[in-house]
Coordinates of C-alpha atoms in Angstrom, one line a residue:
Chain A
A1 CA 130.7 61.1 172.3
Q2 CA 129.3 60.1 168.9
K3 CA 130.2 62.5 166.2
I4 CA 127.0 61.8 164.3
T5 CA 123.8 60.6 165.8
Q6 CA 120.8 59.4 163.8
T7 CA 118.1 58.5 166.3
Q8 CA 115.6 57.0 163.9
P9 CA 116.6 53.4 162.9
G10 CA 113.5 53.2 160.7
M11 CA 111.0 55.6 159.3
F12 CA 108.1 55.2 156.9
V13 CA 106.2 57.7 154.9
Q14 CA 103.2 57.7 152.5
E15 CA 104.1 58.4 148.9
K16 CA 103.9 62.1 147.9
E17 CA 104.3 63.2 151.5
A18 CA 107.3 65.0 153.0
V19 CA 109.6 63.3 155.6
T20 CA 112.3 64.6 157.9
L21 CA 115.3 62.4 158.8
D22 CA 117.1 63.6 161.9
C23 CA 120.8 64.1 162.3
T24 CA 122.7 65.7 165.2
Y25 CA 126.5 66.1 165.3
D26 CA 129.2 66.8 167.8
T27 CA 132.2 68.9 167.0
S28 CA 134.3 71.6 168.5
D29 CA 135.5 72.8 165.1
Q30 CA 134.1 76.1 163.7
S31 CA 134.7 74.9 160.1
Y32 CA 133.1 71.6 159.0
G33 CA 130.9 70.1 156.3
L34 CA 127.8 68.0 156.6
F35 CA 126.7 65.5 154.1
W36 CA 123.8 63.2 153.4
Y37 CA 124.1 60.0 151.4
K38 CA 121.5 57.5 150.2
Q39 CA 122.2 53.8 150.0
P40 CA 119.5 51.8 148.1
S41 CA 119.2 48.1 148.4
S42 CA 121.7 47.7 145.5
G43 CA 124.4 49.0 147.9
E44 CA 125.9 52.0 146.2
M45 CA 126.4 55.3 148.1
I46 CA 124.7 58.2 146.4
F47 CA 125.6 61.8 147.4
L48 CA 122.5 63.9 148.0
I49 CA 123.4 67.2 149.6
Y50 CA 126.1 69.2 151.4
Q51 CA 126.0 72.0 153.9
G52 CA 129.1 74.0 155.0
S53 CA 129.2 75.3 158.5
Y54 CA 129.6 78.9 157.3
D55 CA 126.8 78.7 154.8
E56 CA 124.0 81.0 155.8
Q57 CA 121.4 79.5 153.6
N58 CA 120.0 76.0 154.1
A59 CA 121.2 73.8 151.2
T60 CA 118.6 72.5 148.7
E61 CA 119.0 70.0 145.8
G62 CA 115.7 69.3 144.0
R63 CA 113.4 67.5 146.4
Y64 CA 116.1 67.4 149.1
S65 CA 116.7 70.2 151.6
L66 CA 118.8 70.4 154.7
N67 CA 117.3 72.0 157.8
F68 CA 120.6 73.3 159.3
Q69 CA 120.4 74.6 162.9
K70 CA 123.9 75.4 163.9
A71 CA 123.3 76.3 167.5
R72 CA 121.5 73.0 168.1
K73 CA 124.1 71.1 166.0
S74 CA 121.4 69.5 163.9
A75 CA 121.3 68.9 160.1
N76 CA 118.0 67.2 159.3
L77 CA 117.3 66.0 155.8
V78 CA 113.9 66.9 154.4
I79 CA 112.6 64.9 151.4
S80 CA 109.5 66.5 149.8
A81 CA 107.0 64.6 147.7
S82 CA 108.3 61.2 148.6
Q83 CA 108.6 58.6 145.8
L84 CA 108.7 54.8 146.0
G85 CA 112.3 55.0 144.8
D86 CA 113.3 57.0 147.9
S87 CA 113.1 53.8 149.9
A88 CA 116.7 53.3 151.1
M89 CA 119.1 53.8 153.9
Y90 CA 120.1 57.4 154.5
F91 CA 123.4 58.3 156.2
C92 CA 124.4 61.6 157.6
A93 CA 128.1 62.4 157.8
I94 CA 130.5 65.1 159.0
M95 CA 133.9 66.2 157.7
E96 CA 135.9 68.4 160.1
S97 CA 138.3 70.9 158.7
G98 CA 141.8 69.5 158.3
Y99 CA 140.6 66.0 158.3
N100 CA 139.6 64.6 154.9
K101 CA 137.6 61.7 156.2
L102 CA 133.8 61.4 156.5
I103 CA 132.4 60.2 159.8
F104 CA 129.1 58.5 159.3
G105 CA 126.1 57.9 161.5
A106 CA 124.4 54.6 161.8
G107 CA 121.8 55.5 159.3
T108 CA 118.0 55.6 159.0
R109 CA 116.1 53.1 156.9
L110 CA 113.3 54.9 155.0
A111 CA 110.3 53.0 153.6
V112 CA 107.9 54.8 151.3
H113 CA 104.5 53.2 151.1
P114 CA 102.1 53.6 148.1
Chain B
N1 CA 133.0 60.8 132.4
A2 CA 133.4 57.5 134.3
G3 CA 132.7 57.4 138.0
V4 CA 134.8 55.7 140.6
M5 CA 135.4 52.1 139.6
Q6 CA 136.0 49.2 142.0
N7 CA 136.7 45.7 141.2
P8 CA 135.9 43.0 141.8
R9 CA 132.3 43.7 142.9
H10 CA 132.2 40.5 144.8
L11 CA 135.1 38.5 146.2
V12 CA 135.0 35.3 148.1
R13 CA 138.0 34.1 150.0
R14 CA 138.7 31.3 152.4
R15 CA 140.1 32.0 155.8
G16 CA 143.9 32.6 155.6
Q17 CA 143.9 33.8 152.0
E18 CA 144.7 37.2 150.7
A19 CA 142.2 39.7 149.4
R20 CA 143.1 42.5 147.0
L21 CA 140.6 45.2 146.3
R22 CA 141.2 47.8 143.5
C23 CA 139.9 51.3 143.1
S24 CA 140.2 53.7 140.2
P25 CA 139.3 57.3 141.1
M26 CA 137.3 59.6 138.9
K27 CA 139.3 61.4 136.3
G28 CA 141.0 64.5 137.8
H29 CA 140.7 63.2 141.3
S30 CA 143.9 62.8 143.2
H31 CA 142.5 61.8 146.6
V32 CA 141.3 58.3 147.5
Y33 CA 139.6 57.1 150.6
W34 CA 138.7 53.6 151.7
Y35 CA 135.7 52.8 154.0
R36 CA 134.4 49.6 155.4
Q37 CA 130.7 48.8 156.1
L38 CA 129.9 45.9 158.3
P39 CA 126.4 44.4 157.9
E40 CA 123.7 46.7 159.2
E41 CA 126.2 49.5 160.1
G42 CA 127.3 52.8 158.8
L43 CA 130.6 53.3 156.9
K44 CA 133.8 53.5 158.9
F45 CA 136.8 55.4 157.6
M46 CA 139.9 53.3 157.0
V47 CA 142.6 55.3 155.1
Y48 CA 143.1 58.4 153.0
L49 CA 145.7 58.4 150.3
Q50 CA 147.1 60.7 147.7
K51 CA 149.4 59.6 144.9
E52 CA 152.3 57.6 146.4
N53 CA 151.4 58.9 149.9
I54 CA 149.3 57.7 152.8
I55 CA 147.9 60.8 154.5
D56 CA 145.7 59.3 157.2
E57 CA 145.6 55.7 158.2
S58 CA 144.0 56.2 161.6
G59 CA 141.1 53.8 160.7
M60 CA 143.2 50.9 159.5
P61 CA 143.5 47.8 161.6
K62 CA 147.1 47.5 162.9
E63 CA 147.7 44.1 161.3
R64 CA 147.0 42.4 158.0
F65 CA 145.6 45.5 156.3
S66 CA 147.6 47.8 153.9
A67 CA 146.8 50.3 151.2
E68 CA 148.6 52.0 148.4
F69 CA 148.0 54.5 145.7
P70 CA 150.9 54.2 143.2
K71 CA 151.9 56.9 140.7
E72 CA 150.4 54.8 138.0
G73 CA 147.4 52.5 138.3
P74 CA 144.6 52.0 140.8
S75 CA 144.6 52.2 144.5
I76 CA 144.9 48.8 146.2
L77 CA 143.5 47.7 149.6
R78 CA 145.2 44.5 150.6
I79 CA 144.0 42.2 153.4
Q80 CA 146.3 39.4 154.3
Q81 CA 145.2 36.2 156.0
V82 CA 141.6 37.1 156.0
V83 CA 139.3 36.1 158.8
R84 CA 135.5 35.8 159.0
G85 CA 135.3 39.2 160.7
D86 CA 136.7 40.8 157.5
S87 CA 133.5 40.0 155.7
A88 CA 132.1 43.4 154.8
A89 CA 131.5 45.9 151.9
Y90 CA 134.6 47.9 151.2
F91 CA 133.9 51.3 149.5
C92 CA 136.4 53.5 147.8
A93 CA 135.7 57.2 147.3
S94 CA 137.6 59.9 145.5
S95 CA 137.6 63.7 145.5
P96 CA 139.4 66.5 143.7
P97 CA 142.1 68.5 145.4
L98 CA 140.6 71.1 147.8
I99 CA 140.3 74.6 146.5
R100 CA 141.6 77.2 148.8
G101 CA 138.9 78.5 151.1
L102 CA 136.6 75.6 150.8
T103 CA 135.8 73.6 153.9
S104 CA 135.5 70.3 152.2
Y105 CA 134.4 68.6 149.0
E106 CA 132.0 65.8 148.5
Q107 CA 133.5 62.4 148.0
Y108 CA 132.2 60.3 145.1
F109 CA 131.8 56.7 146.0
G110 CA 132.4 53.6 143.9
P111 CA 129.9 50.7 143.9
G112 CA 131.8 48.8 146.6
T113 CA 133.4 45.4 146.8
R114 CA 131.6 42.8 148.9
L115 CA 134.1 40.5 150.5
T116 CA 132.9 37.2 151.9
V117 CA 135.2 35.1 153.9
T118 CA 134.2 31.5 154.2

């Protein structure tokens, strides 16, 4: 089974609106971390937000928040007040305890329209 | 505080040549990771190193690929006898040592090296 599934190959949103990017994961570990990265057209990988499996609160970083539903094994990224500069690929990733490697999903391409 | 540095940013090699990709981690980071991104795909883990040690190479192809992180100097990913299928973006990431009790730590990525094999 895929460790990380991102079911939306492409999404578009109107500027200033909110958008949710889906991510589901598969692990039998109790202890793990979930990450979101942004990859603009220039190619670099930019860390956005992190959620630990034991964190009781949903993570937030500025306009980014993570809708963490542990029982459903989902970790959706919510971007509020979208900006044109948010247009990019977005990758969800998991790191399981004891393994220091990130396992990435296939990504979602977000286009923000003016 | 400089971020993760990778060079070269772009590398063109003919089939059969060797490619050497270099990565200098962030200051204070002792863990280095290499990932490969094929066109239109997500990143795939290749290898995880600490100084002078390969900790996890489960994602490395069995042949032609090797990695090192010497006591002094950058980490090197070496690809011998490159083939067209090696064309990809190769990303290096680094992280500090884990603090006891933390599940994991975010990895900081370099800008990547785009390898083109002609």
